[in-house]
Amino acid sequence: MTKTTDPKKIDPCTLVLFGASGNLSRVKLMPSLFRLDAAGRLPEQMAILSVGRGEVTREAWLADIKGMLDAKFKKGYDQTVFERFIARNHYHANAPTDADAFTKMKANLADEKVFPQNLAYFLSVRPVDFAPVVEQLSGVGLLDETNHWRRVVIEKPFGTDLASAQALQASITKHLKESQIYRIDHYLGKSALQNIMLQRFTNTLLEPIWNKDFIDHVQITNTEMLGVGERTQFYDSTGALRDMIQSHILQTMALTAMELPKDLSPDSIRAEKIKVLEAIRPIPVADLKHNAFRAQYATGEVQGEKVPGYLEELGDKTSVVETYAALKLFVDNPRWQGVPFYIRTAKRLHDADTRISIRFKKSALQLAGGTEQNWLMLGIQPRECIKMEIQSKIPGLDIKTRTIQMDAANRQDGDESIDAYEALLLNLMEGDNSLYLHISEVEAQWRLVDPVVKAWAVDKAPVCQYPAGSADPETSKVIFEHEDQFWRYSIELGGDKH
Ligand code: BG6
């Protein structure tokens, strides 16, 4: 199954990058655009107009870009590509105090020799500025599609709850059609996420057992060794549930649980994801403690280094905001009836590991002392792999089995290693929004997590603490349906033992 794009088939276009001097642009967007250029994936006529608050000359901005590339590509890069890339770049100052800033931007963009007239706006700005920027663009006619296309990328988060997401949607759809809106969840740009659907549906081996008849439970987990870093204020107004579960983890779950789309068109894939997200049973708030769990990291040690706890970093001992969040979910459809999906995310755990772990039901033959259940695991990061644990006879005189692991790398030596943003930016220019979120997905995701976020916000009882660098808190066991179920500790052999 293949889908590749000929850069000649991409319309000449200009990418207008709002928030160009911010961290996302420096660390991800500019380097990704450069790599796309180096790989020959950008159309010949393609310009980048960086928009920032500061008055910066083009020369100074180009020098700044060079600094971004030097920092990212420490081993150096091709000079010819660099010169081609740098020639595409321009700068426009949009001082917040300047009432005519957008009119000036329009005048600037009108120079057709420099700027191809199909325009993609990437809003890497504060979420409160998404709607005002769209309104301003519309006000000066920069969203008018009469002769050329106009697309707008909205970074995460799209709202902070269902009501604010709907309000944002209402204000931007005054000026944009759904097909012009590209809502980011950067996990969808990861090759390993795209592989979930492909591995499931292109393998006859997997699809028939991917349901309630064979599966005992599913775990979808993302753990990080990193803490919240310098983002304490942002994080304390967000929490793990909104930061990771509402977006990345629920998308991973949708790809794990969805039905086969009727084809690979963006609409068909998204339709199946929406269906499954909407089939997730609302979390019973009346019995929250058996369905949702939160915790905060305390002082501890990560990779031999002592690190402070979340509350110390924040400087506020009263915060109940979680750095560890877990939910038990059920999908009410024929494929999944009764199968628990345990999903979790955590900062400062013992391991950085994103994976899907599926435990199968007990086998027909149970040897004395019990027989281990099969696991199938899809590693997302750091290793992209598929692993299967099966029972096998220990050679010798006795009838005894042990667990062996079949381990295959999805990524092989010499395979391209691309950043999620490369795929997302390329799709944006192609006009393919399958790797972006539809508003219905965003709404379904908020609808699911909102009641938990609200209940947790008003419950000021001290939150369970786990030492930084440790494994899952034992108390998270309360959300599991059965005594013999718990978080799989690692993807390695024996990783289900505690
Ligand atoms: C971001 C979250 O969306 O995703 C961060 O805001 C998180 O808190 C990050 O660390 C994880 O992304 P990745 O690609 O490093 O797994």
XYZ file of C-alpha atoms and ligand atoms in Angstrom:
514
model
C 0.000 0.000 0.000
C 1.597 3.283 -0.991
C 0.843 6.960 -1.141
C 3.610 9.301 -2.228
C 3.471 12.802 -3.501
C 5.174 14.320 -6.443
C 6.232 17.844 -5.379
C 5.341 18.997 -8.892
C 1.727 18.209 -8.058
C 1.730 20.558 -5.077
C 0.427 24.005 -5.930
C 2.885 26.880 -5.626
C 2.172 28.339 -2.198
C 3.261 30.575 0.642
C 3.391 29.387 4.228
C 2.688 32.254 6.600
C 4.117 31.319 9.935
C 2.642 33.195 12.904
C 4.703 32.920 16.093
C 7.800 32.245 14.011
C 10.242 33.216 16.735
C 8.610 30.887 19.275
C 9.914 27.551 20.441
C 7.782 25.321 18.203
C 8.898 27.152 15.116
C 12.571 27.107 16.104
C 12.768 23.504 17.192
C 10.247 21.821 14.908
C 8.756 23.864 12.077
C 11.799 25.510 10.498
C 13.946 22.360 10.732
C 11.062 20.293 9.295
C 10.610 22.674 6.368
C 14.334 22.562 5.757
C 14.344 18.761 5.733
C 11.414 18.692 3.331
C 13.374 21.005 1.054
C 16.467 18.813 1.350
C 14.370 15.753 0.437
C 13.084 17.545 -2.672
C 9.523 17.520 -1.328
C 8.776 21.253 -1.476
C 7.343 22.703 -4.669
C 9.827 24.837 -6.538
C 7.702 27.912 -6.035
C 7.174 27.988 -2.324
C 7.873 30.847 0.069
C 7.819 31.146 3.829
C 6.722 34.395 5.433
C 7.576 34.400 9.125
C 5.437 36.668 11.210
C 6.633 37.884 14.595
C 6.021 40.690 17.045
C 9.535 42.132 16.839
C 10.831 44.573 14.204
C 13.537 42.438 12.627
C 15.258 42.941 9.271
C 15.188 40.149 6.723
C 18.977 39.740 7.052
C 18.748 39.362 10.828
C 15.900 36.869 10.462
C 17.819 34.763 7.939
C 20.764 34.711 10.341
C 18.373 33.598 13.070
C 17.121 30.749 10.870
C 20.696 29.658 10.244
C 21.122 29.491 14.024
C 18.008 27.293 14.316
C 19.332 24.893 11.680
C 22.839 24.824 13.191
C 21.330 23.962 16.574
C 19.176 21.189 15.108
C 21.561 19.629 12.600
C 24.787 19.442 14.553
C 26.453 17.290 11.903
C 25.979 20.037 9.325
C 23.887 20.264 6.160
C 24.163 20.723 2.438
C 25.067 24.309 1.457
C 23.150 24.243 -1.841
C 19.981 23.174 -0.049
C 20.639 25.801 2.599
C 20.879 28.562 0.018
C 17.719 27.388 -1.743
C 15.891 27.216 1.594
C 17.082 30.563 2.867
C 15.989 32.246 -0.389
C 12.425 31.100 0.316
C 12.342 32.924 3.644
C 10.989 36.370 4.460
C 9.927 38.223 7.585
C 6.963 40.414 8.438
C 6.646 42.297 11.730
C 3.129 42.213 13.132
C 3.459 44.316 16.245
C 0.379 43.740 18.451
C 0.094 47.495 18.877
C -0.108 48.141 15.138
C -3.758 48.527 14.107
C -2.812 48.277 10.422
C -0.534 45.276 10.791
C -2.791 42.954 8.792
C -3.364 45.501 6.035
C 0.397 45.832 5.753
C 0.746 42.065 5.664
C -1.753 41.931 2.812
C 0.215 44.548 0.905
C 3.406 42.616 1.536
C 1.879 39.319 0.375
C 0.509 40.965 -2.767
C 3.961 40.823 -4.371
C 3.264 37.817 -6.607
C 6.858 37.522 -7.785
C 7.943 36.735 -4.239
C 4.864 35.108 -2.735
C 2.820 32.443 -4.566
C -0.795 33.330 -3.896
C -2.075 30.067 -2.386
C -1.719 30.793 1.314
C -1.389 28.468 4.304
C -1.374 30.194 7.683
C 0.243 28.295 10.538
C -0.939 29.728 13.861
C 1.741 28.859 16.357
C 0.452 31.514 18.738
C -1.204 31.594 22.167
C -4.562 29.788 22.056
C -6.371 33.019 22.997
C -5.056 34.529 19.764
C -6.400 31.825 17.374
C -9.819 33.411 16.858
C -8.604 37.054 16.704
C -5.929 36.228 14.102
C -8.496 34.426 11.912
C -10.838 37.365 12.262
C -8.139 39.858 11.292
C -7.084 37.785 8.284
C -10.662 37.646 7.161
C -11.151 41.355 7.796
C -8.475 42.299 5.264
C -9.640 39.672 2.736
C -6.743 37.278 3.256
C -9.058 34.273 3.619
C -10.866 34.896 0.355
C -10.609 31.784 -1.852
C -11.947 33.299 -5.077
C -8.735 32.725 -7.015
C -6.470 30.740 -4.708
C -6.773 28.411 -1.748
C -6.457 29.526 1.870
C -5.779 27.085 4.732
C -5.365 27.720 8.438
C -3.507 25.472 10.864
C -4.558 25.689 14.496
C -2.022 24.321 16.965
C -3.014 22.272 20.010
C -4.985 22.818 22.222
C -8.230 23.438 20.371
C -10.106 24.811 23.387
C -9.648 23.955 27.020
C -12.976 22.146 27.351
C -15.984 21.326 25.192
C -17.608 24.740 25.580
C -14.474 26.713 24.687
C -13.713 24.370 21.746
C -17.224 24.964 20.442
C -16.855 28.715 20.949
C -13.565 28.709 19.034
C -15.159 26.635 16.295
C -18.104 29.033 16.084
C -15.862 32.054 15.750
C -13.496 30.625 13.136
C -16.240 29.074 11.011
C -17.646 32.565 10.483
C -14.649 32.968 8.186
C -13.564 29.447 7.201
C -15.071 26.241 5.828
C -14.237 22.964 7.618
C -12.056 21.940 4.660
C -9.857 25.008 5.237
C -9.218 24.243 8.920
C -6.261 22.048 9.901
C -6.332 21.187 13.628
C -3.075 19.754 14.864
C -2.477 16.672 16.941
C 1.180 16.092 16.153
C 0.934 12.396 17.123
C -0.985 11.817 13.893
C 2.117 12.874 11.979
C 4.151 10.104 13.594
C 4.795 7.247 11.239
C 4.299 4.774 14.104
C 0.746 6.026 14.666
C -0.099 5.668 10.981
C 1.282 2.159 11.199
C -1.339 1.079 13.770
C -4.103 1.124 11.200
C -1.922 -0.352 8.467
C -0.586 -3.177 10.604
C -4.053 -4.047 11.843
C -5.765 -4.125 8.480
C -3.056 -5.354 6.109
C -2.402 -8.486 8.150
C -4.895 -11.312 8.014
C -3.172 -12.697 11.080
C -4.186 -9.796 13.288
C -7.622 -8.613 12.272
C -9.648 -11.748 13.183
C -8.391 -11.761 16.792
C -8.720 -7.996 17.331
C -11.970 -8.086 19.320
C -13.786 -9.014 22.523
C -13.750 -12.752 21.748
C -9.979 -12.945 22.092
C -8.848 -9.825 23.928
C -8.861 -9.587 27.727
C -7.932 -5.898 27.912
C -5.990 -3.169 26.108
C -3.498 -0.720 27.602
C -2.564 2.482 25.814
C 0.210 4.238 27.604
C 2.604 7.098 27.282
C 5.186 7.693 29.949
C 7.977 10.234 30.028
C 11.044 10.592 32.209
C 10.955 14.349 31.727
C 9.161 16.590 34.190
C 7.125 19.655 33.337
C 10.319 21.688 32.929
C 9.817 25.390 32.475
C 6.156 25.019 31.630
C 4.933 24.933 35.248
C 2.338 27.692 34.871
C 0.936 26.307 31.613
C 0.948 22.810 33.028
C -0.782 23.779 36.242
C -3.639 25.239 34.252
C -3.793 22.121 32.078
C -2.803 18.830 33.763
C -1.950 15.477 32.217
C -5.513 14.558 31.333
C -6.012 17.586 29.110
C -2.407 17.804 27.910
C -2.018 14.224 26.684
C -5.121 12.072 27.117
C -7.662 14.435 25.543
C -5.517 14.547 22.418
C -2.666 12.134 21.685
C -3.783 9.140 23.732
C -7.405 9.194 22.621
C -6.267 9.455 18.999
C -4.004 6.448 19.560
C -6.957 4.619 21.056
C -9.188 5.559 18.120
C -6.674 4.067 15.671
C -6.418 0.934 17.820
C -10.158 0.414 18.124
C -11.637 1.750 14.865
C -13.287 -0.370 12.174
C -11.793 -0.835 8.711
C -12.413 2.364 6.716
C -14.077 1.855 3.353
C -11.010 3.360 1.664
C -7.958 5.390 2.622
C -9.463 8.773 1.857
C -9.196 11.350 4.659
C -12.969 11.394 5.056
C -13.319 7.629 5.363
C -10.521 7.306 7.924
C -11.806 10.169 9.996
C -15.371 8.875 9.830
C -14.271 5.607 11.453
C -12.232 7.385 14.119
C -15.169 9.636 14.943
C -17.513 6.630 15.208
C -15.319 4.853 17.687
C -14.622 7.969 19.764
C -18.346 8.583 19.966
C -18.931 4.966 21.023
C -16.782 5.341 24.142
C -19.052 5.103 27.187
C -19.134 8.311 29.271
C -17.053 7.939 32.402
C -19.366 7.457 35.415
C -18.565 10.473 37.559
C -20.550 9.016 40.451
C -17.987 6.204 40.650
C -14.952 8.157 39.536
C -12.500 6.463 41.843
C -12.916 3.118 40.039
C -12.644 4.701 36.614
C -10.076 7.483 36.829
C -6.872 7.929 38.776
C -4.511 10.863 39.219
C -1.179 11.408 40.945
C 1.729 13.868 41.131
C 5.445 13.185 41.040
C 7.345 13.850 44.240
C 11.088 14.324 44.699
C 12.999 11.365 43.352
C 15.751 10.173 41.091
C 15.681 9.909 37.311
C 18.633 8.242 35.595
C 20.828 8.775 38.630
C 19.940 12.442 38.990
C 17.975 13.846 41.941
C 14.980 15.841 40.766
C 12.421 17.942 42.638
C 8.736 17.106 42.919
C 6.015 18.845 40.935
C 4.711 20.921 43.839
C 8.202 22.183 44.634
C 8.810 23.123 41.006
C 5.498 24.918 40.973
C 6.090 26.613 44.310
C 2.505 25.926 45.365
C 1.797 23.062 47.751
C -1.958 23.307 47.285
C -2.153 22.349 43.606
C -4.142 19.202 42.841
C -3.160 19.189 39.159
C -2.111 15.730 38.008
C 1.155 14.752 36.321
C -0.122 11.163 36.109
C -3.581 10.448 34.726
C -5.257 7.145 33.990
C -8.725 6.202 32.796
C -10.664 3.003 32.288
C -12.789 3.186 29.170
C -15.252 0.903 27.401
C -16.241 1.069 23.765
C -19.904 0.227 23.391
C -19.943 -1.480 20.020
C -20.092 -5.117 18.904
C -16.318 -5.467 18.491
C -15.375 -4.222 21.954
C -18.320 -4.820 24.299
C -16.976 -5.485 27.800
C -13.249 -5.060 26.999
C -11.582 -2.505 29.281
C -9.191 -0.017 27.706
C -6.811 1.276 30.361
C -5.107 4.439 29.234
C -2.513 6.440 31.111
C 0.079 9.109 30.757
C 2.717 10.257 33.197
C 5.654 12.577 33.555
C 8.750 11.489 35.489
C 8.107 7.755 35.444
C 10.913 5.168 35.354
C 10.841 4.905 31.588
C 10.001 6.916 28.468
C 7.719 4.571 26.614
C 4.682 4.956 24.366
C 2.981 1.737 23.365
C -0.180 -0.262 22.942
C -0.216 -3.479 24.947
C -2.934 -6.021 24.359
C -3.438 -8.980 26.665
C -5.329 -11.930 25.252
C -7.758 -14.189 27.089
C -6.751 -17.411 28.819
C -5.845 -20.260 26.465
C -7.844 -23.458 26.109
C -5.096 -25.549 27.697
C -4.173 -24.545 31.211
C -1.185 -26.389 32.667
C -0.839 -27.005 36.404
C -0.039 -23.694 38.103
C -1.684 -21.693 35.321
C -0.525 -20.659 31.872
C 0.539 -17.134 31.050
C -1.676 -15.145 28.702
C -0.441 -13.871 25.340
C 0.492 -10.245 24.861
C 0.757 -8.342 21.629
C 2.480 -4.983 21.796
C 2.923 -2.166 19.339
C 5.840 0.039 20.371
C 5.380 3.651 19.249
C 8.421 5.309 20.815
C 11.278 5.168 21.470
C 11.281 1.822 19.583
C 8.865 1.297 16.725
C 8.240 -2.417 16.962
C 5.719 -5.203 17.175
C 6.195 -7.811 19.869
C 4.268 -10.930 20.635
C 4.564 -13.060 23.746
C 3.627 -16.669 23.350
C 3.983 -19.876 25.376
C 6.514 -22.453 24.344
C 7.675 -25.761 25.789
C 10.894 -25.670 27.768
C 13.018 -28.367 26.088
C 13.513 -31.345 28.340
C 11.676 -34.190 30.014
C 8.953 -32.159 31.699
C 5.807 -30.657 30.269
C 6.408 -27.050 31.170
C 6.098 -23.862 29.187
C 7.724 -20.482 29.353
C 7.012 -17.165 27.722
C 9.071 -16.283 24.684
C 8.967 -12.993 22.893
C 8.841 -12.514 19.141
C 10.258 -9.080 18.508
C 10.268 -7.329 15.153
C 11.457 -3.809 14.489
C 9.088 -1.727 12.420
C 11.970 0.617 11.722
C 14.947 -0.873 9.942
C 18.467 0.368 9.288
C 18.444 2.969 6.558
C 14.736 3.809 6.948
C 13.867 7.480 6.773
C 13.472 9.114 10.138
C 11.077 12.006 9.834
C 9.667 14.382 12.387
C 5.880 14.355 12.770
C 5.793 17.978 11.621
C 7.392 17.110 8.277
C 4.458 14.873 7.434
C 1.954 17.418 8.729
C 3.444 20.347 6.809
C 3.642 18.344 3.608
C 0.014 17.261 3.915
C -0.992 20.847 4.555
C 0.540 21.967 1.276
C -1.027 19.010 -0.532
C -4.460 19.849 0.875
C -4.761 16.461 2.576
C -6.202 16.890 6.044
C -6.413 13.221 7.029
C -3.615 13.678 9.564
C -5.455 16.604 11.128
C -8.415 16.515 13.492
C -12.014 16.976 12.466
C -14.077 19.118 14.838
C -16.216 16.079 15.716
C -13.126 14.272 17.004
C -12.111 17.250 19.110
C -15.622 17.510 20.526
C -15.903 13.796 21.295
C -12.551 13.940 23.076
C -13.555 16.925 25.219
C -16.959 15.423 25.930
C -15.227 12.398 27.369
C -12.622 14.061 29.578
C -14.539 17.194 30.668
C -16.516 15.579 33.516
C -13.321 14.114 34.986
C -11.401 17.395 34.664
C -14.252 19.206 36.422
C -14.615 16.632 39.216
C -10.855 16.620 39.854
C -10.667 20.415 39.918
C -13.113 20.688 42.814
C -11.703 17.782 44.804
C -8.948 19.443 46.833
C -7.937 16.359 48.842
C -4.154 15.785 48.631
C -3.241 13.926 45.460
C -1.383 10.583 45.542
C 2.388 11.146 45.235
C 4.848 8.895 43.354
C 8.595 9.364 43.602
C 10.053 10.721 40.349
C 11.683 7.851 38.478
C 9.459 5.176 40.028
C 6.972 2.796 38.440
C 3.181 3.220 38.566
C 1.690 3.955 41.980
C 0.163 0.757 43.406
C -2.965 2.713 44.259
C -3.741 3.104 40.549
C -4.908 -0.509 40.799
C -8.346 0.746 41.844
C -9.360 1.317 38.240
C -8.647 -2.252 37.104
C -11.542 -4.638 36.655
C -9.723 -7.797 37.735
C -7.156 -8.641 40.385
C -4.757 -10.077 37.763
C -4.747 -6.919 35.613
C -2.290 -4.085 36.111
C -0.091 -1.758 34.059
C 2.467 -3.589 32.031
C 5.715 -2.276 33.486
C 7.728 -2.445 30.265
C 7.675 -3.711 26.707
C 10.539 -6.115 27.427
C 10.124 -9.796 28.252
C 8.928 -10.048 31.856
C 7.534 -6.521 31.697
C 4.161 -7.743 32.980
C 5.662 -8.917 36.301
C 5.667 -6.610 39.287
C 2.765 17.692 23.885
C 2.526 17.880 25.361
O 1.570 17.861 23.167
O 3.283 16.387 23.656
C 3.806 17.635 26.151
O 2.072 19.204 25.592
C 4.380 16.275 25.819
O 3.570 17.729 27.562
C 4.519 16.128 24.308
O 5.655 16.142 26.443
C 4.948 14.723 23.945
O 5.241 14.678 22.577
P 6.285 13.633 22.001
O 6.193 13.778 20.526
O 7.617 14.018 22.564
O 5.856 12.286 22.522
